[in-house]
XYZ file of C-alpha atoms in Angstrom:
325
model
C -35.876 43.265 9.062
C -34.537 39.578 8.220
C -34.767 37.290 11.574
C -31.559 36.881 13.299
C -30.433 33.432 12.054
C -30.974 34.183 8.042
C -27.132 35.000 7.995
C -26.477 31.455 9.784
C -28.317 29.277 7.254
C -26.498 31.473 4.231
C -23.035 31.028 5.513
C -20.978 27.919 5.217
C -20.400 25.695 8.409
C -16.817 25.911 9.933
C -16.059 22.465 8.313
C -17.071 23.160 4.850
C -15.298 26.173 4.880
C -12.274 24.455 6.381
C -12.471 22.252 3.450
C -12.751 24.625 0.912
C -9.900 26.188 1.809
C -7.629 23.160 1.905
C -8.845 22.732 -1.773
C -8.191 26.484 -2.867
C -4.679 26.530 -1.230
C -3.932 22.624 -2.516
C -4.865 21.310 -5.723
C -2.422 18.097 -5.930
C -2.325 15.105 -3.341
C -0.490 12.074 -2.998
C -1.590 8.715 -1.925
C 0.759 6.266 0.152
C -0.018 2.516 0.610
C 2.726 1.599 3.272
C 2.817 -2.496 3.797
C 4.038 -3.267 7.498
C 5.056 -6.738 8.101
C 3.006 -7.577 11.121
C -0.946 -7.392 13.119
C -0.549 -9.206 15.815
C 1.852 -7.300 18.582
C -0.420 -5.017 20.186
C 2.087 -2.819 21.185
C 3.687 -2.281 17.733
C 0.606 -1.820 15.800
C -0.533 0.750 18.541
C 3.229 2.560 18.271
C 3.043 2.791 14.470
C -0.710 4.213 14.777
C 0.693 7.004 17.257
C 3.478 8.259 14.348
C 0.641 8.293 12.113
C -1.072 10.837 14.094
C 1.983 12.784 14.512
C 0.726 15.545 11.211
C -3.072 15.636 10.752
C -2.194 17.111 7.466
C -0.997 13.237 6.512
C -4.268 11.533 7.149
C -4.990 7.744 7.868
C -8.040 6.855 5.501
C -7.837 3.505 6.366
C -6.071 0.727 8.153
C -6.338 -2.739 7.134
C -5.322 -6.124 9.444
C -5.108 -9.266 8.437
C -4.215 -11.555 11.332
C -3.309 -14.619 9.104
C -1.485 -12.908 6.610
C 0.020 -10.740 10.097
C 0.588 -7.735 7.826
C -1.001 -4.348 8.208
C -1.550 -2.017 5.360
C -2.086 1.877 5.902
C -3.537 4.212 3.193
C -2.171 8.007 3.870
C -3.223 10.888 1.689
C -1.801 14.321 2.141
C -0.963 17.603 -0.228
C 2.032 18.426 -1.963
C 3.570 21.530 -2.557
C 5.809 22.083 -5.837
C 8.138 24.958 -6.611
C 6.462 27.620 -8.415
C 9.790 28.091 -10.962
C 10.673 24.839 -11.641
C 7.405 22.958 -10.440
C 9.763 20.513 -8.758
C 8.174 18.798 -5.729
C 9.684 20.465 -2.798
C 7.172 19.505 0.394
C 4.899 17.090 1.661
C 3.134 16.588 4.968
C 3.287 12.753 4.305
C 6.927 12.137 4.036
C 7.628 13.110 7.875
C 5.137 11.062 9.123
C 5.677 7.991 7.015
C 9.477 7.937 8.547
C 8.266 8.198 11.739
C 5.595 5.433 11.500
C 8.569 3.351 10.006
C 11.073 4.409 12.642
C 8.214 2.925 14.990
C 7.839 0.407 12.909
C 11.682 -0.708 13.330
C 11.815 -0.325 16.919
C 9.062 -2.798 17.844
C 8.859 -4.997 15.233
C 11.782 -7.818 14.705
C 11.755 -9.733 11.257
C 13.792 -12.630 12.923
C 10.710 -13.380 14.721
C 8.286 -12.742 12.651
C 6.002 -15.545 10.721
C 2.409 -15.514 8.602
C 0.867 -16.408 5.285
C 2.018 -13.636 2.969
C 5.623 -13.114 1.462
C 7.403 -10.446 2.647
C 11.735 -9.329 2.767
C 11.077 -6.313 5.323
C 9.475 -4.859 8.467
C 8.552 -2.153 6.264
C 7.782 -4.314 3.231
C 6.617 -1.656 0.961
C 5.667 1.686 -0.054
C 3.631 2.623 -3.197
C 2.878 5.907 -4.252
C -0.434 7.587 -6.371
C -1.098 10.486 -7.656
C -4.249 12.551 -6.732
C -6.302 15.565 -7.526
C -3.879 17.396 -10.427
C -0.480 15.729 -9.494
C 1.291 14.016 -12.022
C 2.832 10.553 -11.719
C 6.360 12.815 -12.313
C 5.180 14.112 -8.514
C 4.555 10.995 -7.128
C 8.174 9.159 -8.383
C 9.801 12.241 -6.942
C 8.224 11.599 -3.305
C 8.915 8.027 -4.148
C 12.447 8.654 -4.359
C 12.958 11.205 -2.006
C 11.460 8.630 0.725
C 13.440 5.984 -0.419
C 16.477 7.899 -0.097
C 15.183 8.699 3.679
C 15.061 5.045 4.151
C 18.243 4.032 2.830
C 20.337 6.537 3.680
C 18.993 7.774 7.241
C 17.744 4.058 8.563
C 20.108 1.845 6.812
C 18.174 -0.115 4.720
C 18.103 -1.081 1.205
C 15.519 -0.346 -0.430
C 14.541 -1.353 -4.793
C 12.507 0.998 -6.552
C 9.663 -0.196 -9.018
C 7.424 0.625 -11.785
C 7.498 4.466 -12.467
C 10.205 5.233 -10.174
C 12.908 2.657 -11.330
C 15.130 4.285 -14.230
C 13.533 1.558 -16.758
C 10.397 0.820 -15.175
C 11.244 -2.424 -13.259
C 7.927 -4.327 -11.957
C 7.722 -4.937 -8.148
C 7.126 -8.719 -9.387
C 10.735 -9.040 -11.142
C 12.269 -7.327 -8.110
C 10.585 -9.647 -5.640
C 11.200 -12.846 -8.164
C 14.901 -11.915 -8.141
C 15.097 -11.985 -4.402
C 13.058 -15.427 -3.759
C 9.954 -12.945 -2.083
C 7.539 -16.207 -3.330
C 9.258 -19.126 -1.952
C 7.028 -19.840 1.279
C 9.794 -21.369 3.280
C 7.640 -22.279 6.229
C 5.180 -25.630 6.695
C 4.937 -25.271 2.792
C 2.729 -22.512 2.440
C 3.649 -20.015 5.007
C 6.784 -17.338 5.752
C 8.826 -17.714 8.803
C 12.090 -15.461 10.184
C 14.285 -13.198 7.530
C 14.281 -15.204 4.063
C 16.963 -12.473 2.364
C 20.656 -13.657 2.799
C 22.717 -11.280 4.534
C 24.427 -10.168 0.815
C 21.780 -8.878 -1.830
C 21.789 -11.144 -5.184
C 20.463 -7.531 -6.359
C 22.468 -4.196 -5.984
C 19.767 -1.527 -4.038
C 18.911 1.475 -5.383
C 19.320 3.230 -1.912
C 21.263 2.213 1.318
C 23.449 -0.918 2.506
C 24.276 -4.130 -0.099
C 24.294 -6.138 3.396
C 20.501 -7.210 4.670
C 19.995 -6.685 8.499
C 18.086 -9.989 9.531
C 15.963 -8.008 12.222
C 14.942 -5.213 9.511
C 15.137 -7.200 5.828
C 14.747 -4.803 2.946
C 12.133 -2.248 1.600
C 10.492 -1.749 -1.743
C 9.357 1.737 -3.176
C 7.262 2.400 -6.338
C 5.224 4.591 -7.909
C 2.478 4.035 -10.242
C -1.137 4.262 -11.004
C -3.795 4.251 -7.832
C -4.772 0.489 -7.650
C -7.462 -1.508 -6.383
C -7.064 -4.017 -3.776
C -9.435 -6.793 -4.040
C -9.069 -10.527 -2.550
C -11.352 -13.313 -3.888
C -11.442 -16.050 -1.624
C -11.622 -19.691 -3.271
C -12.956 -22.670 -0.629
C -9.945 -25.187 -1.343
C -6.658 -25.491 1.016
C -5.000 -27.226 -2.066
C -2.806 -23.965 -2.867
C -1.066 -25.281 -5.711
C -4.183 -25.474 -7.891
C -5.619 -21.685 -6.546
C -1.947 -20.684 -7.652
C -2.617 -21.800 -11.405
C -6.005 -20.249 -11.535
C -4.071 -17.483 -10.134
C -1.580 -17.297 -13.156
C -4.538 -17.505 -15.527
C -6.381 -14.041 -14.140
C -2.906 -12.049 -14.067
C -1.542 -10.092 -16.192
C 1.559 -11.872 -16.575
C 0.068 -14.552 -17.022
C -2.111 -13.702 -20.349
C -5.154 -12.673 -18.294
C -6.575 -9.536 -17.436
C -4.273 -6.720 -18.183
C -2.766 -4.897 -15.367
C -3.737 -7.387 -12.789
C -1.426 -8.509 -10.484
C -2.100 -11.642 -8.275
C -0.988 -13.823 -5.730
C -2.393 -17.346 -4.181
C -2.152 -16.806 -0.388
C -3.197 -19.823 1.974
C -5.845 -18.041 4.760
C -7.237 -20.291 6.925
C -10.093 -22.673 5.656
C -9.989 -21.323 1.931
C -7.126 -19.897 0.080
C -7.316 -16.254 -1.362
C -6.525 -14.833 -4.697
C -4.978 -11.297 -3.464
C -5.022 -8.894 -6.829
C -3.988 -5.656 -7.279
C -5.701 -3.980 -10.309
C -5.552 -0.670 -12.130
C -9.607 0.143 -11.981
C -9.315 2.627 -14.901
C -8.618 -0.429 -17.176
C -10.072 -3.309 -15.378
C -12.989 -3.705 -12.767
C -13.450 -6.136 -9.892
C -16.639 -7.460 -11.403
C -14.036 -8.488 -14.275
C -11.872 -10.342 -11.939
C -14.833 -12.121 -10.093
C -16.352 -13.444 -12.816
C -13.044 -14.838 -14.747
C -11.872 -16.504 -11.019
C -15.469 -18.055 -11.064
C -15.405 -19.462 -14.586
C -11.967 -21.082 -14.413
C -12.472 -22.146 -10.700
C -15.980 -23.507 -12.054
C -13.985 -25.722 -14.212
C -11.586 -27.441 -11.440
C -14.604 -27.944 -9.051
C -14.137 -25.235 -6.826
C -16.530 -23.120 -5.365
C -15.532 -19.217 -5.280
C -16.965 -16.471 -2.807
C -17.700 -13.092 -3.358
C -14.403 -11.254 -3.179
C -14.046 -8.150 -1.255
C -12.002 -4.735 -1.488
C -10.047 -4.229 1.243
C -9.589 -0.351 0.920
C -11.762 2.680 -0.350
C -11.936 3.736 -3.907
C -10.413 6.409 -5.926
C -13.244 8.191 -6.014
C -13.668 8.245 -2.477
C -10.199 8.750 -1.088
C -9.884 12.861 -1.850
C -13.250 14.034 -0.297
C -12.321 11.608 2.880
C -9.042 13.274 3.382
C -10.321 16.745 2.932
C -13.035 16.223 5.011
C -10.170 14.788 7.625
C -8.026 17.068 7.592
C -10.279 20.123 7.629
C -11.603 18.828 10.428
C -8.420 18.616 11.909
C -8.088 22.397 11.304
């Protein structure tokens, strides 16, 4: 007769199985980067992290705070369910419990009062959307726009849409260029108070023409997962990080896909890029920021990501929310 525990060490642990059921019921996920305009009131940043845990099914993977910049970013991942006839997207864990973390957001959080070193028109500033697992981006632009259509419509704000959920594929940058997001209007390199007059220049593609000054506006997009990755440069002299910062975008004849922005921070100012990783690497970035900062006389530190990877981000939120089970 086999000893007692040889059924134990065949059998999966609780976990595992948990898991493994998740991934047999689910096969497509969505990822949701949502941008909150502030990190230093306690009390809001400890409200909004209550909503998140409102649906363990719509994990937190990470949280990241940046005091100077006084912005918060939250990565969410969570399954999607589409309709078996039409394969619409009809259900998502994640959209509840990203209006409830902005409702929080709102009620804690006033614009008016608000001040740091990076741009931004709204308490909620923005929300991008990914595609995981076997979603398609067509999945991801429909939770784009059915969120945005929660934001406008049920919280009375306006809200653009970008990239792959704008009718002709509109950039966040062009949006954000239209509406003056880039104009530090604050001791010359900083934001202070609302900085949207109180009539969009822009019509919205959901909610109200007319800006609150407490809430501002929201953007919405859907694209690509991308890489955040900040290289700090040791010089407060902004204006010349800024033109090292037009030569590594994409806009700017660089690297393709990257998007980047000179942001004062403290003792060195920081060259914040967003980057498609399937097309071009950090390593890439780094050592094109080192060559042309080489040439101005500036010395360049290692940059650092300042969320987890692609690769990463589906076995964390399985592992989360089987857990959770």
């Amino acid at each position: 007769m086999e000893p007692d525990h040889a059924n134990k060490v065949l059998s999966s642990p609780p976990a595992l199985e948990a898991k493994d059921n998740l991934s047999m019921m689910h096969s497509k996920f969505i990822c949701c980067k949502l941008y909150i305009s502030e990190s230093r009131n306690t009390m809001a940043i400890d409200a909004i992290d209550s909503a998140a845990r409102s649906d363990p099914q719509a994990a937190v993977l990470s949280k990241f705070e940046d005091c100077l910049y006084n912005r918060v970013r939250y990565t969410l991942v969570s399954y999607i369910v589409n309709d078996s006839s039409t394969d619409e997207l009809i259900y998502s864990p994640i959209r509840k419990v990203l209006m409830a973390m902005m409702e929080s957001a709102f009620s804690t959080i006033n614009l008016e009062l608000h001040s740091g070193a990076h741009p931004r028109m709204g308490v909620n500033d923005d929300l991008s959307f990914h595609p995981l697992g076997q979603a398609t981006m067509e999945d991801a632009v429909r939770l784009a726009k059915l969120v945005a259509s929660d934001i406008g419509n049920d919280l009375q704000v306006p809200v653009f849409l970008y990239a792959a959920a704008h009718p002709t594929g509109k950039s966040v940058g062009a949006i954000r260029r239209e509406l003056g997001y880039y104009r530090p209007n604050y001791m010359g390199s900083q934001w202070s108070g609302s900085m949207l007059p109180d009539v969009l220049p822009i019509s919205p593609d959901e909610g109200p023409s007319n800006v609150s000054s407490e809430r501002g506006a929201t953007t919405v997009g859907a694209t690509p997962f991308l890489e955040n990755y900040n290289v700090p440069i040791l010089s407060k002299d902004v204006a010349v990080v800024r033109r090292i910062t037009r030569s590594v975008s994409g806009r700017g004849g660089g690297l393709p896909s990257v998007q980047a922005l000179a942001l004062f921070h403290g003792d060195c100012t920081e060259i914040a890029c967003l980057l498609d990783p399937d097309h071009v690497s950090a390593y890439q970035v780094q050592t094109v920021v080192e060559q042309i900062a080489a040439d101005q006389g500036l010395e360049v530190e290692k940059g650092y990501f300042t969320d987890i990877t692609k690769d990463r981000m589906l076995d964390k939120y399985l592992k989360i929310a089987s857990t959770a089970d």
